[in-house]
Structures are given as C-alpha cells and as structure tokens.
mmCIF file of C-alpha atoms in Angstrom:
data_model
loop_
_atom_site.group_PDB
_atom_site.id
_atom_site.type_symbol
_atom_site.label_atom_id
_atom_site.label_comp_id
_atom_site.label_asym_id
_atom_site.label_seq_id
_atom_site.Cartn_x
_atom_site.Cartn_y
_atom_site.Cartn_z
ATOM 1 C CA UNK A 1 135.636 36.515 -8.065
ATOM 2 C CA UNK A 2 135.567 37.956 -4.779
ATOM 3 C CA UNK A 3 134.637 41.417 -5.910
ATOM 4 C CA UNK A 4 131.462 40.030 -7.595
ATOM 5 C CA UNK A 5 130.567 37.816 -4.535
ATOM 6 C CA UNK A 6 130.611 40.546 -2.450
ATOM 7 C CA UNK A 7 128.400 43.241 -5.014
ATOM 8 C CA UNK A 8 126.190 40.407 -5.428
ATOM 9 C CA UNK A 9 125.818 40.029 -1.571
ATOM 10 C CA UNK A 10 125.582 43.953 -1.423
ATOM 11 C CA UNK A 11 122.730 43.765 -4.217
ATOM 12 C CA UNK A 12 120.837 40.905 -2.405
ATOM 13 C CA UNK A 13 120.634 42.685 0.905
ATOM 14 C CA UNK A 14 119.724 46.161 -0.391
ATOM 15 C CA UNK A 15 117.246 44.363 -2.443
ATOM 16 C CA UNK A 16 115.628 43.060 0.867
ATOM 17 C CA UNK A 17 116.132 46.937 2.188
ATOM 18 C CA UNK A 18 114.416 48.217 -0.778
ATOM 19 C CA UNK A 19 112.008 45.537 -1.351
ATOM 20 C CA UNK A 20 108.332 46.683 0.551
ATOM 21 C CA UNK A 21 108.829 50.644 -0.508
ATOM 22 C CA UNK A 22 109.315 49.537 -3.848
ATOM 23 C CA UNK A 23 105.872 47.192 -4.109
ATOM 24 C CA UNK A 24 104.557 50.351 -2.347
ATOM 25 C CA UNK A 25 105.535 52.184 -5.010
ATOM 26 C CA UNK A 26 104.370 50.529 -7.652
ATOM 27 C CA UNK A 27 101.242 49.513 -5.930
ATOM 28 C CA UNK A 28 100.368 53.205 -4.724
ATOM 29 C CA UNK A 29 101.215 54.415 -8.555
ATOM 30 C CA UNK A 30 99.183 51.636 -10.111
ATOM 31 C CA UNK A 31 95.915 52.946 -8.204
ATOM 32 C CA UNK A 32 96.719 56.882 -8.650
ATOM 33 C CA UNK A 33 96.394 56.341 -12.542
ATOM 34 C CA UNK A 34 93.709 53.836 -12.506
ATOM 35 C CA UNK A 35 90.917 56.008 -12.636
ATOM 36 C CA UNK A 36 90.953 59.813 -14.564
ATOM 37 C CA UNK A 37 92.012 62.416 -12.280
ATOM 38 C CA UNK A 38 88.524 64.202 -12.880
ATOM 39 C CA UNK A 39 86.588 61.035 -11.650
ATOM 40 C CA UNK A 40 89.062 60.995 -8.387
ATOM 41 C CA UNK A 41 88.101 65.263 -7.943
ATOM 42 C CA UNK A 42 84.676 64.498 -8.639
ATOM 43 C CA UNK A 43 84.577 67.465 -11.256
ATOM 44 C CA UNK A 44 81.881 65.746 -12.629
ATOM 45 C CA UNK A 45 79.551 66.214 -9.607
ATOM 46 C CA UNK A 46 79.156 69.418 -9.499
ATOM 47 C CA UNK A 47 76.986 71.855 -12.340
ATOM 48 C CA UNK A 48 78.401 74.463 -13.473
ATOM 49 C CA UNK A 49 77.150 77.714 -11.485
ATOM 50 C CA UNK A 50 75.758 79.749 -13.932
ATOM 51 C CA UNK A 51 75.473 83.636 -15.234
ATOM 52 C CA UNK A 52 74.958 85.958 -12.618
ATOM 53 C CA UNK A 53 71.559 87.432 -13.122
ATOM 54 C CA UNK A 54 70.860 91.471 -11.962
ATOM 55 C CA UNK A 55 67.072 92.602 -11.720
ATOM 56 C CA UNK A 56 68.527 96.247 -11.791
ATOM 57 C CA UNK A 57 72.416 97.641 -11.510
ATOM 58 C CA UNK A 58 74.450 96.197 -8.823
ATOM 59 C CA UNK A 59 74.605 98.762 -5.998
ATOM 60 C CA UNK A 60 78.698 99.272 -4.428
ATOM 61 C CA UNK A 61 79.255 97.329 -1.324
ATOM 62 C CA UNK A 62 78.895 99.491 1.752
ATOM 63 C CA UNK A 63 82.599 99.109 2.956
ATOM 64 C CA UNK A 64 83.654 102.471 4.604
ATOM 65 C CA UNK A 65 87.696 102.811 6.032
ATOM 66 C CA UNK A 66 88.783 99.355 5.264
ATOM 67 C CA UNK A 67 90.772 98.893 1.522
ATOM 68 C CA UNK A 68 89.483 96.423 -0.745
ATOM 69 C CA UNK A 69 91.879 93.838 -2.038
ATOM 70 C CA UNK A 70 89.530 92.803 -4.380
ATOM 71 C CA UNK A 71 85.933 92.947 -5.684
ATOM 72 C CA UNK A 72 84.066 89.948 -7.719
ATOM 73 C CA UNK A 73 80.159 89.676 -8.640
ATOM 74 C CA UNK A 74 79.395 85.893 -8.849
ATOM 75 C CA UNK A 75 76.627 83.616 -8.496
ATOM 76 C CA UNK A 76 75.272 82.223 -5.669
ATOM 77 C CA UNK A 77 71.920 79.867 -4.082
ATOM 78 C CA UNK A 78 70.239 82.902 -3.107
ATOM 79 C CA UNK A 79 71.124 85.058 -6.114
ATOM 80 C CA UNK A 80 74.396 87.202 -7.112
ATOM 81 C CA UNK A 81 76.759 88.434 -4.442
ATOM 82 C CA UNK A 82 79.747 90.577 -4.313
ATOM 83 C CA UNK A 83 82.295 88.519 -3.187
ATOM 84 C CA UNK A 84 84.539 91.473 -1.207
ATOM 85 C CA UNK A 85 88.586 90.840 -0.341
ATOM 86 C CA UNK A 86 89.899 92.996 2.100
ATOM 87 C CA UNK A 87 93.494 93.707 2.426
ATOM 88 C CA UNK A 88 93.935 92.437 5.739
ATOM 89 C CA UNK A 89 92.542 88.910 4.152
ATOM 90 C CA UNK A 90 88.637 89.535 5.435
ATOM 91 C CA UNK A 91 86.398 87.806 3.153
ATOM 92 C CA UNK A 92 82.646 88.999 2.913
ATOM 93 C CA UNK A 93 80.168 88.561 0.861
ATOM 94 C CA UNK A 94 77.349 91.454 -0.056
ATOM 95 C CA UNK A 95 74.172 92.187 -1.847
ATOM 96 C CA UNK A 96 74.106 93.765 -5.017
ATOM 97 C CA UNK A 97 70.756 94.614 -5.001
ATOM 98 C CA UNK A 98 71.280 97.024 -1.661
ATOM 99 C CA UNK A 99 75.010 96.971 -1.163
ATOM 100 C CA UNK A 100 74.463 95.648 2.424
ATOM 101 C CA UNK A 101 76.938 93.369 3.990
ATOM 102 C CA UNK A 102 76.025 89.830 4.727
ATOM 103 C CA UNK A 103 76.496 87.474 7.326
ATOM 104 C CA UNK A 104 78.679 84.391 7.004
ATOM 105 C CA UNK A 105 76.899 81.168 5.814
ATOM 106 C CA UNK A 106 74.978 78.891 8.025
ATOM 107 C CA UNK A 107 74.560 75.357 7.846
ATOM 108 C CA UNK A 108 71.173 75.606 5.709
ATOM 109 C CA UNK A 109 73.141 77.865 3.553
ATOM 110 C CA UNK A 110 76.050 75.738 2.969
ATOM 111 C CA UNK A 111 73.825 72.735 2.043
ATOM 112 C CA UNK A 112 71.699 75.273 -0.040
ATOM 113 C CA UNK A 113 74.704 76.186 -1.845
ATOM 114 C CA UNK A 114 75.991 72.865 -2.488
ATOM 115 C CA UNK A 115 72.573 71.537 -3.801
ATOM 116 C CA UNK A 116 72.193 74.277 -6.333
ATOM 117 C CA UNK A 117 75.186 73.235 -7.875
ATOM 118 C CA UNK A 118 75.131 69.120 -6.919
ATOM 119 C CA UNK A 119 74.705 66.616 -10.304
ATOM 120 C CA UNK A 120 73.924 63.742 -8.190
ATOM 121 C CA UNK A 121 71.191 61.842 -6.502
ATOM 122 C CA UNK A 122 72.770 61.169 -3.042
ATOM 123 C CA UNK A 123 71.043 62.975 0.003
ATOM 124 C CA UNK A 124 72.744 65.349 2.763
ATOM 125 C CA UNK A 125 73.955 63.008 5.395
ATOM 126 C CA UNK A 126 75.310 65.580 7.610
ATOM 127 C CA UNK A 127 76.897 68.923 7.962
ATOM 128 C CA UNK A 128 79.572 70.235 10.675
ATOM 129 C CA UNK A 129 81.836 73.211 10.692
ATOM 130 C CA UNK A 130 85.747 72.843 10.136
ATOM 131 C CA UNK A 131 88.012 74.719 12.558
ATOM 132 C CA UNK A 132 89.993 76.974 10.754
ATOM 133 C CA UNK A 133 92.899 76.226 12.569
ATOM 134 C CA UNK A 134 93.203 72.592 12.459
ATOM 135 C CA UNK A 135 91.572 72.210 9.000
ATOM 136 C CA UNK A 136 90.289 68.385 8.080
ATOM 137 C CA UNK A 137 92.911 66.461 6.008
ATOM 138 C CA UNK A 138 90.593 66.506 3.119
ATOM 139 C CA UNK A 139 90.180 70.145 3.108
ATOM 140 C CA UNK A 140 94.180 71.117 3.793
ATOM 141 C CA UNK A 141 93.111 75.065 4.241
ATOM 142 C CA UNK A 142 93.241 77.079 6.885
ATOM 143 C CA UNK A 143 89.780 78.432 6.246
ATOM 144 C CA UNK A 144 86.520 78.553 7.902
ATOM 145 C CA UNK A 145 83.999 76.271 6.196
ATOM 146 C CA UNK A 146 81.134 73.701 6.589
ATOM 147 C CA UNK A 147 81.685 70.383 5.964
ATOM 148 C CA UNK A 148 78.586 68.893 3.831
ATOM 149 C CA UNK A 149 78.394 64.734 4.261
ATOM 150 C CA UNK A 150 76.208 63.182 1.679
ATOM 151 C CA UNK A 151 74.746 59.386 2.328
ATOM 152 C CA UNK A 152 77.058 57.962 -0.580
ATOM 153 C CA UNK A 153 80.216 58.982 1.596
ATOM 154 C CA UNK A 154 81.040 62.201 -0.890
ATOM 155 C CA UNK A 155 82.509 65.692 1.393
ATOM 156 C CA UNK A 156 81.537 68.676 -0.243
ATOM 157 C CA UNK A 157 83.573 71.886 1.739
ATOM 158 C CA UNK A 158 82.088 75.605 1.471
ATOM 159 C CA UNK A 159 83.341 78.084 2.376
ATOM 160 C CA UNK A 160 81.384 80.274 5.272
ATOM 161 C CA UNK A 161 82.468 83.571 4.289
ATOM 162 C CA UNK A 162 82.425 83.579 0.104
ATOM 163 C CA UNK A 163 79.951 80.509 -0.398
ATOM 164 C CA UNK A 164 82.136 79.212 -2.710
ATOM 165 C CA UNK A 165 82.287 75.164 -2.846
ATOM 166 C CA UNK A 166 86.369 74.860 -2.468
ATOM 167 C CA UNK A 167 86.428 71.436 -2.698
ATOM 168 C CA UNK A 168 84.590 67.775 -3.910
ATOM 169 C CA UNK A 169 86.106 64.923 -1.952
ATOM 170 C CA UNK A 170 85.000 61.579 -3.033
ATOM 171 C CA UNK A 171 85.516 58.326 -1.498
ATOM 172 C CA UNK A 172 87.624 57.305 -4.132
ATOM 173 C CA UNK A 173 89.746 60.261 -3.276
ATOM 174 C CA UNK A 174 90.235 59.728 0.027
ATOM 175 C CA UNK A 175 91.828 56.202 -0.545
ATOM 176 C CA UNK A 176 93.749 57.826 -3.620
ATOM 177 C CA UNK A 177 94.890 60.857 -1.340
ATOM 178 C CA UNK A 178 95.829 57.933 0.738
ATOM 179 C CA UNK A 179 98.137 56.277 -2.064
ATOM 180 C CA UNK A 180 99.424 59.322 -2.302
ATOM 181 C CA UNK A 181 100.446 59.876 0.748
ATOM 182 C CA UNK A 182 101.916 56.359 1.024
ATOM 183 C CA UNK A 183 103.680 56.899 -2.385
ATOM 184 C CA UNK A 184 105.719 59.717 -1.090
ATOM 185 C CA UNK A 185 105.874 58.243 2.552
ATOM 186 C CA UNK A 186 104.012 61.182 4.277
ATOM 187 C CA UNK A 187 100.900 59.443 5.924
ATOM 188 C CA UNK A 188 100.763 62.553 8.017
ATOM 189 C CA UNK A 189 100.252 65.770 5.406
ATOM 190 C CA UNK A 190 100.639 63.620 2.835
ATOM 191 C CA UNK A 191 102.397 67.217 0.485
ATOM 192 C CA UNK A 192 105.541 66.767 1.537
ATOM 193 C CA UNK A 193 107.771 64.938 -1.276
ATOM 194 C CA UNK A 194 111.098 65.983 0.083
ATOM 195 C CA UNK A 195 110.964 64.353 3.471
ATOM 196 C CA UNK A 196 114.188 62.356 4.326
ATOM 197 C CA UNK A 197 112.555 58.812 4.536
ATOM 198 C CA UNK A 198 111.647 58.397 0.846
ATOM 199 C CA UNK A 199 114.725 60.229 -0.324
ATOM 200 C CA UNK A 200 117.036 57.500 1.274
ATOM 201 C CA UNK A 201 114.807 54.509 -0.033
ATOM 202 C CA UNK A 202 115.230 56.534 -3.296
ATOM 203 C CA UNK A 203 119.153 56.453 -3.196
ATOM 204 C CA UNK A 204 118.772 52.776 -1.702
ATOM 205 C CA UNK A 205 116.758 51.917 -4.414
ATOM 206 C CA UNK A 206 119.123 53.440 -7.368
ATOM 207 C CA UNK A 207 122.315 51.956 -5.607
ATOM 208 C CA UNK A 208 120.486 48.175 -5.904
ATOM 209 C CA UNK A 209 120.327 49.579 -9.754
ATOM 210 C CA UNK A 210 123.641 50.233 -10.001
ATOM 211 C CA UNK A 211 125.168 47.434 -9.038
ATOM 212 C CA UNK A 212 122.875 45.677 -10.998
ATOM 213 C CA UNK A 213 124.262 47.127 -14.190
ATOM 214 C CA UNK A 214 127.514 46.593 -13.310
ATOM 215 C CA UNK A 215 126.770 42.443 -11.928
ATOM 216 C CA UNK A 216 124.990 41.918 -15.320
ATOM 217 C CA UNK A 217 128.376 42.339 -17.484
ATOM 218 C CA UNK A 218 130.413 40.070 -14.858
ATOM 219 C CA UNK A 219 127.715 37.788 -15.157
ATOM 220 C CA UNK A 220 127.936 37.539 -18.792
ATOM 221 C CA UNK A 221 131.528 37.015 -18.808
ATOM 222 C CA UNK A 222 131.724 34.873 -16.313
ATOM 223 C CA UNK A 223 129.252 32.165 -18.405
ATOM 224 C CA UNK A 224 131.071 32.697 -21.277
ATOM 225 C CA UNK A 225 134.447 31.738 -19.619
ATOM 226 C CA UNK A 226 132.938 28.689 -18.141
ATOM 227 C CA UNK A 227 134.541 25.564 -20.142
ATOM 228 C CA UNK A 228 131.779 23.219 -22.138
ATOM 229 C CA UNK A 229 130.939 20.182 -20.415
ATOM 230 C CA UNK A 230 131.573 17.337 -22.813
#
C-alpha cells in the first residue's frame, strides 16, 4: 500500500510538472499539421521562372585572377544572367550577352524580380535591406538581401547579389515558425531541438508514463481484492 501511495503521489506531482509543456505540445503540433506544408511556404505564390532565353551565344564572364567555384546561366527580370561563385564565397551575377559584371540588386530590382515571378494580387508594401550579419528571423541566413513587404503581410527575401528569391514567408508561417519554435522550446532561433529545457520535460514527461504503466496493474489488483459489499 504504501509503495503505491507514494508512485501515485510521484505521478500526480510530475503530472502538474509536465502538465503546460505537454498542452504546448499538443497544441503547437495540432497547428503545424493543420494546413499543407506548401500552403505554410507559400510555394504556391510564386510562378515558376521560366527557360532562359539567348538572342545570340552567351559570352564568358569577364572574371580575370579570381577561381570560379561555380558557373550557372539562369533566368532573371531583366533577362538571363550568369550567376558566378567564387571560391572565396563572392557571389556575382553577369551578362551573357557582353560578359560584363553586374552590380548587386537595388531595391527596384528586388521588387522587379519578385513581381516577375509573384502569382498573387497583393501590392508591394515596402522594401528594406537585411544586414547580413544579424539576418531577420524569417530569413535565418547570413546573406545580404532585400526584404520585399507586400500589403497582405507576405515577406518575399532576394537575394542582392544572385537575384534569386531565397525565401516566401507568409503570415501563416510566421505564427507556424512560431509553433515551432514553442514546440521545441526555442523562442529564440527556434532550430535548436537539442536544447536542455525540452529534453528534461521530455524525460519528465516519460517518467509520469512510466509510473503510469506500472500504477495501472496495482490498480487493477487492488479492485479486484476489494471484498463485495453485500
């Protein structure tokens, strides 16, 4: 008798330990798989960018000294560029049509770039540029890029060397990055799923299980040993 009392006093209070991560938990994971993870990335919002189209043969970048990491022709607003990848990490983008290198993008390119590709009817709200070194929360990269605000509360994110649109942030995936971040207990980066906080609610939460599995036998016996009340 007194070893059940006490795991069932044990099971109570860790219940009331584990109790709010737990609806957290469930409530976080119930909203992450309400909606289709392409709806929440807002794949669907953006067109697909299309062939790249030459008026003659692409003419070689004019990169003298520096070693190229990597070399890609893709499309772009303004026409095709060679997206160039040097080996110390430069990114640059040129023109095929001379080989000339080409500035980084400007604001009027960045919203250029994102309206050749957008699927929506929403208008450009606003557009600042991200510091590379303390990147937005919604962007998570340490690159240099414009942030592109339309009025319906949707980020697009370009990047200011390659033009390429690295990421679609909808409002619905801010309050699911949210959830997420609340569903591994890192409000902060909201990445890391190893930090020590939900790995002791975790062992908290399986020691409540535990003793439940073992309570549930006693339990059982228990009724069944109780005399019949004529």
């Amino acid at each position: 008798m007194l070893t059940r009392s006490r795991l069932r006093r044990w099971h109570v209070w860790l219940g009331w330990v584990i109790a709010l991560p737990i609806l957290f938990w469930v409530l976080s994971g119930l909203i992450m798989v309400w909606k289709p993870i392409e709806e929440v990335r807002g794949t669907h919002l953006l067109r697909d960018p299309g062939a790249v189209r030459l008026s003659g043969p692409p003419v070689a970048p004019r990169i003298v000294g520096a070693p190229i990491a990597s070399l890609s022709l893709e499309p772009r607003a303004a026409g095709a560029r060679w997206i160039v990848k040097l080996a110390d990490g430069t990114i640059r983008q040129a023109d095929p049509a001379t080989g000339a290198l080409l500035p980084g993008l400007s604001a009027a390119d960045a919203v250029r770039e994102v309206k050749a590709r957008y699927a929506g009817s929403a208008g450009v709200a606003s557009v600042s540029r991200t510091d590379p070194a303390k990147p937005p929360l919604e962007l998570r990269r340490e690159i240099p890029a414009w942030q592109v605000t339309l009025d319906d509360g949707t980020h697009f994110f370009v990047d200011s060397r390659s033009g390429q649109v690295v990421a679609t942030r909808t409002g619905w995936w801010r309050f699911y990055d949210f959830m997420f971040g609340l569903h591994i207990m890192d409000l902060k980066t909201r990445e890391d799923t190893h930090n020590p906080l939900v790995i002791t609610f975790a062992v908290v939460a399986l020691l409540m299980s535990i003793l439940a599995m073992v309570l549930l036998p006693m339990t059982i016996n228990r009724r069944k040993r109780r005399p019949i009340r004529q």
